Amino acid sequence: MLNEDMKEILFTAHDIEERTIEIAKAISRDYEGTVPLFVGVLKGAVIFFADLIRHIEIPIEIDFIATSSYGASTQSSGVVRILKDLDVPLQGRDVVIVEDIVDSGLTLTYLRDTLLRRGAKSIRIATAFDKPEGRKVPIVPDYFCFTVPNLFIVGYGLDYAEGYRHLPYVGVLKESVYTHE
Ligand code: PRP
C-alpha cells in the first residue's frame, strides 16, 4: 500500500481542506468586484486548484499552463520550460497563479515575469505549500496553506517520478523508496 512508503504524514486531507477554505475566503474578499483569472500550473497544482476554486465566492475564469523544471529526480534543474501555454489573452487581467509548491521559486519567478510581460494587470500567487528553505530566488507567495520543511514530500499533487500525486494527504517519502532505483 502506498502509505507504507511514507516516513511521516505532514498534513491530512482535513488539515489541507481547512486551510484551503480560509485562503479561498481571503482571495474572495481581496478580489471582490473583479473577475480574476485563476491560472493553474500543471500538473502538480491540479488538485489544489480544483479544491481552491470550489470555495471561491466571486466570479472567476480559469486557465492552465504547464511548466517543467524537474526531471525524474528530487532536485530542481533550475530550467523552466512552458510545455502547454494559456488559451486566454492576459491583457488587463488580474491573475492568480495557483501552484502546489514554491520551492526554489524559479518556476513562479519565470511565470510571473512572463505573464506580466504579456500584459497582465496584476499577479498574485496562491500555493498549497511553501518551502522557504529551498529558495534560490526571492519570491513570496501571497496566499499559502502551509510552510513545509526542506524534505522531499509527496501527495496532494506533489509527485515522485510521477507517482503519489493522487494521495489526499501530504507525507514525507521514506528514503528507501528513492534510493532503491
Ligand atoms: C513543481 C511544482 C512547481 C515547481 C516548484 O513542478 O509543481 O511548479 O516544481 O518548484 P520551484 O519553486 O523550484 O520552481 P514540476 O516542474 O515538478 O512539474 P509538475 O507540476 O508537473 O510536477
Short mmCIF file of C-alpha atoms and ligand atoms in Angstrom, two decimals:
data_model
loop_
_atom_site.label_atom_id
_atom_site.label_comp_id
_atom_site.label_asym_id
_atom_site.label_seq_id
_atom_site.Cartn_x
_atom_site.Cartn_y
_atom_site.Cartn_z
CA MET A 1 0.00 0.00 0.00
CA LEU A 2 1.19 3.50 -0.81
CA ASN A 3 1.04 4.77 2.76
CA GLU A 4 3.72 2.20 3.63
CA ASP A 5 6.10 4.34 1.51
CA MET A 6 5.61 7.27 3.90
CA LYS A 7 8.00 8.06 6.71
CA GLU A 8 5.55 10.56 8.17
CA ILE A 9 2.25 12.24 7.30
CA LEU A 10 2.65 16.03 7.47
CA PHE A 11 -0.85 17.20 6.56
CA THR A 12 -4.06 15.21 6.45
CA ALA A 13 -6.79 15.80 3.88
CA HIS A 14 -8.76 17.54 6.62
CA ASP A 15 -5.85 19.88 7.53
CA ILE A 16 -5.49 20.87 3.87
CA GLU A 17 -9.20 21.39 3.35
CA GLU A 18 -9.48 23.70 6.36
CA ARG A 19 -6.64 25.96 5.18
CA THR A 20 -7.85 25.89 1.57
CA ILE A 21 -11.24 27.24 2.65
CA GLU A 22 -9.55 30.04 4.65
CA ILE A 23 -7.45 31.03 1.67
CA ALA A 24 -10.43 30.92 -0.69
CA LYS A 25 -12.30 33.28 1.60
CA ALA A 26 -9.34 35.69 1.73
CA ILE A 27 -9.00 35.66 -2.07
CA SER A 28 -12.75 36.18 -2.49
CA ARG A 29 -12.58 39.25 -0.22
CA ASP A 30 -9.44 40.67 -1.85
CA TYR A 31 -10.81 40.38 -5.40
CA GLU A 32 -14.40 41.43 -4.76
CA GLY A 33 -15.69 43.50 -7.71
CA THR A 34 -13.23 41.95 -10.18
CA VAL A 35 -13.22 38.75 -12.24
CA PRO A 36 -9.74 37.32 -11.67
CA LEU A 37 -8.22 34.71 -13.95
CA PHE A 38 -7.02 31.69 -11.99
CA VAL A 39 -4.07 30.06 -13.72
CA GLY A 40 -3.31 26.52 -12.61
CA VAL A 41 0.25 25.33 -13.15
CA LEU A 42 0.06 21.74 -14.40
CA LYS A 43 0.46 19.12 -13.37
CA GLY A 44 1.15 19.48 -9.67
CA ALA A 45 -1.39 22.23 -8.91
CA VAL A 46 -4.38 20.41 -10.36
CA ILE A 47 -5.70 19.02 -7.06
CA PHE A 48 -5.24 22.21 -5.02
CA PHE A 49 -6.65 24.23 -7.93
CA ALA A 50 -9.83 22.15 -8.10
CA ASP A 51 -10.32 22.34 -4.34
CA LEU A 52 -9.50 26.06 -4.05
CA ILE A 53 -11.74 27.36 -6.83
CA ARG A 54 -14.77 25.49 -5.50
CA HIS A 55 -14.61 27.68 -2.40
CA ILE A 56 -14.20 30.99 -4.26
CA GLU A 57 -17.28 33.13 -3.75
CA ILE A 58 -16.88 35.67 -6.60
CA PRO A 59 -16.98 35.20 -10.40
CA ILE A 60 -13.69 33.92 -11.83
CA GLU A 61 -12.30 32.45 -15.03
CA ILE A 62 -9.79 29.63 -15.21
CA ASP A 63 -6.96 28.56 -17.47
CA PHE A 64 -3.94 26.28 -17.28
CA ILE A 65 -0.28 26.44 -18.12
CA ALA A 66 2.16 23.54 -17.91
CA THR A 67 5.76 24.05 -16.96
CA SER A 68 8.55 21.70 -16.19
CA SER A 69 11.54 22.38 -14.03
CA TYR A 70 12.25 18.94 -12.60
CA GLY A 71 13.22 15.71 -14.30
CA ALA A 72 12.50 12.39 -12.60
CA SER A 73 14.68 13.42 -9.68
CA THR A 74 14.22 15.09 -6.33
CA GLN A 75 16.31 18.17 -7.24
CA SER A 76 15.32 21.21 -9.29
CA SER A 77 17.27 21.52 -12.53
CA GLY A 78 16.69 25.28 -12.48
CA VAL A 79 15.42 25.23 -16.06
CA VAL A 80 11.82 26.32 -16.63
CA ARG A 81 10.05 25.36 -19.86
CA ILE A 82 6.46 26.05 -20.94
CA LEU A 83 5.00 22.72 -22.08
CA LYS A 84 1.42 23.97 -22.56
CA ASP A 85 0.52 27.62 -22.86
CA LEU A 86 -2.55 29.63 -21.78
CA ASP A 87 -5.56 29.91 -24.09
CA VAL A 88 -6.99 33.27 -22.95
CA PRO A 89 -5.45 36.72 -23.56
CA LEU A 90 -3.97 38.29 -20.43
CA GLN A 91 -4.24 41.96 -21.35
CA GLY A 92 -5.61 43.88 -18.36
CA ARG A 93 -6.41 40.73 -16.33
CA ASP A 94 -5.94 40.27 -12.61
CA VAL A 95 -4.23 36.88 -12.42
CA VAL A 96 -3.96 34.45 -9.53
CA ILE A 97 -1.31 31.84 -10.26
CA VAL A 98 -2.10 28.62 -8.41
CA GLU A 99 0.73 26.26 -7.52
CA ASP A 100 1.13 23.16 -5.41
CA ILE A 101 4.53 24.18 -4.05
CA VAL A 102 7.02 27.03 -4.18
CA ASP A 103 10.48 25.56 -3.70
CA SER A 104 13.41 27.27 -5.45
CA GLY A 105 10.97 29.93 -6.70
CA LEU A 106 12.33 29.62 -10.22
CA THR A 107 9.06 28.45 -11.78
CA LEU A 108 7.00 31.26 -10.27
CA THR A 109 9.55 33.97 -10.93
CA TYR A 110 9.64 32.95 -14.57
CA LEU A 111 5.85 32.69 -14.82
CA ARG A 112 5.19 35.97 -13.04
CA ASP A 113 7.62 37.85 -15.26
CA THR A 114 6.28 36.18 -18.41
CA LEU A 115 2.61 36.89 -17.62
CA LEU A 116 3.33 40.50 -16.65
CA ARG A 117 5.22 40.98 -19.92
CA ARG A 118 2.15 39.70 -21.76
CA GLY A 119 0.01 42.46 -20.25
CA ALA A 120 -1.49 41.06 -17.06
CA LYS A 121 -2.63 43.96 -14.84
CA SER A 122 -1.73 42.24 -11.57
CA ILE A 123 -0.36 38.91 -10.44
CA ARG A 124 -0.69 37.18 -7.10
CA ILE A 125 0.44 33.72 -6.13
CA ALA A 126 -1.55 31.11 -4.24
CA THR A 127 0.22 27.91 -3.29
CA ALA A 128 -0.72 24.93 -1.18
CA PHE A 129 2.81 24.56 0.20
CA ASP A 130 5.68 26.97 0.66
CA LYS A 131 9.22 25.64 1.19
CA PRO A 132 11.19 28.84 2.01
CA GLU A 133 14.43 26.93 2.73
CA GLY A 134 14.51 25.81 -0.91
CA ARG A 135 14.61 29.34 -2.35
CA LYS A 136 17.20 30.24 -4.98
CA VAL A 137 15.42 33.47 -5.94
CA PRO A 138 13.45 35.75 -3.61
CA ILE A 139 9.71 35.31 -4.16
CA VAL A 140 6.97 35.27 -1.54
CA PRO A 141 3.55 33.71 -2.17
CA ASP A 142 0.58 35.97 -1.43
CA TYR A 143 -1.52 33.05 -0.15
CA PHE A 144 -0.30 29.70 1.15
CA CYS A 145 -1.78 26.85 3.17
CA PHE A 146 1.35 25.59 4.92
CA THR A 147 5.06 26.22 5.24
CA VAL A 148 6.92 22.93 4.76
CA PRO A 149 10.40 21.82 5.87
CA ASN A 150 13.17 21.10 3.39
CA LEU A 151 12.19 17.44 2.95
CA PHE A 152 11.02 15.53 -0.09
CA ILE A 153 7.24 15.47 0.24
CA VAL A 154 4.62 13.83 -1.96
CA GLY A 155 0.84 13.72 -2.28
CA TYR A 156 -1.90 16.27 -2.96
CA GLY A 157 -0.43 16.93 -6.43
CA LEU A 158 3.23 16.58 -5.47
CA ASP A 159 4.94 13.67 -7.20
CA TYR A 160 7.97 11.47 -7.05
CA ALA A 161 8.71 10.19 -10.58
CA GLU A 162 5.05 10.98 -11.46
CA GLY A 163 3.69 8.81 -8.63
CA TYR A 164 1.81 9.70 -5.42
CA ARG A 165 0.08 12.81 -6.85
CA HIS A 166 -3.39 11.42 -6.14
CA LEU A 167 -2.87 10.92 -2.40
CA PRO A 168 -5.30 13.15 -0.46
CA TYR A 169 -2.66 13.83 2.21
CA VAL A 170 0.96 15.03 2.15
CA GLY A 171 3.72 12.87 3.51
CA VAL A 172 7.49 12.55 3.65
CA LEU A 173 8.68 9.70 1.44
CA LYS A 174 10.89 7.04 3.03
CA GLU A 175 14.42 7.40 1.71
CA SER A 176 14.42 3.70 0.81
CA VAL A 177 11.79 4.44 -1.87
CA TYR A 178 14.13 6.61 -3.91
CA THR A 179 17.48 5.03 -3.07
CA HIS A 180 16.42 1.57 -4.34
CA GLU A 181 16.32 2.65 -8.00
C1 PRP B 1 6.92 21.57 -9.43
C2 PRP B 1 5.79 22.34 -8.77
C3 PRP B 1 6.09 23.76 -9.14
C4 PRP B 1 7.60 23.79 -9.19
C5 PRP B 1 8.10 24.38 -7.91
O1 PRP B 1 6.57 21.37 -10.74
O2 PRP B 1 4.55 21.94 -9.24
O3 PRP B 1 5.58 24.09 -10.41
O4 PRP B 1 8.05 22.44 -9.31
O5 PRP B 1 9.47 24.33 -7.84
P1 PRP B 1 10.40 25.62 -7.93
O6 PRP B 1 9.91 26.61 -6.97
O7 PRP B 1 11.74 25.01 -7.51
O8 PRP B 1 10.44 26.09 -9.34
P2 PRP B 1 7.32 20.40 -11.73
O9 PRP B 1 8.18 21.22 -12.64
O10 PRP B 1 7.98 19.29 -10.97
O11 PRP B 1 6.15 19.84 -12.62
P3 PRP B 1 4.77 19.14 -12.14
O12 PRP B 1 3.89 20.23 -11.60
O13 PRP B 1 4.23 18.55 -13.40
O14 PRP B 1 5.14 18.11 -11.09
#
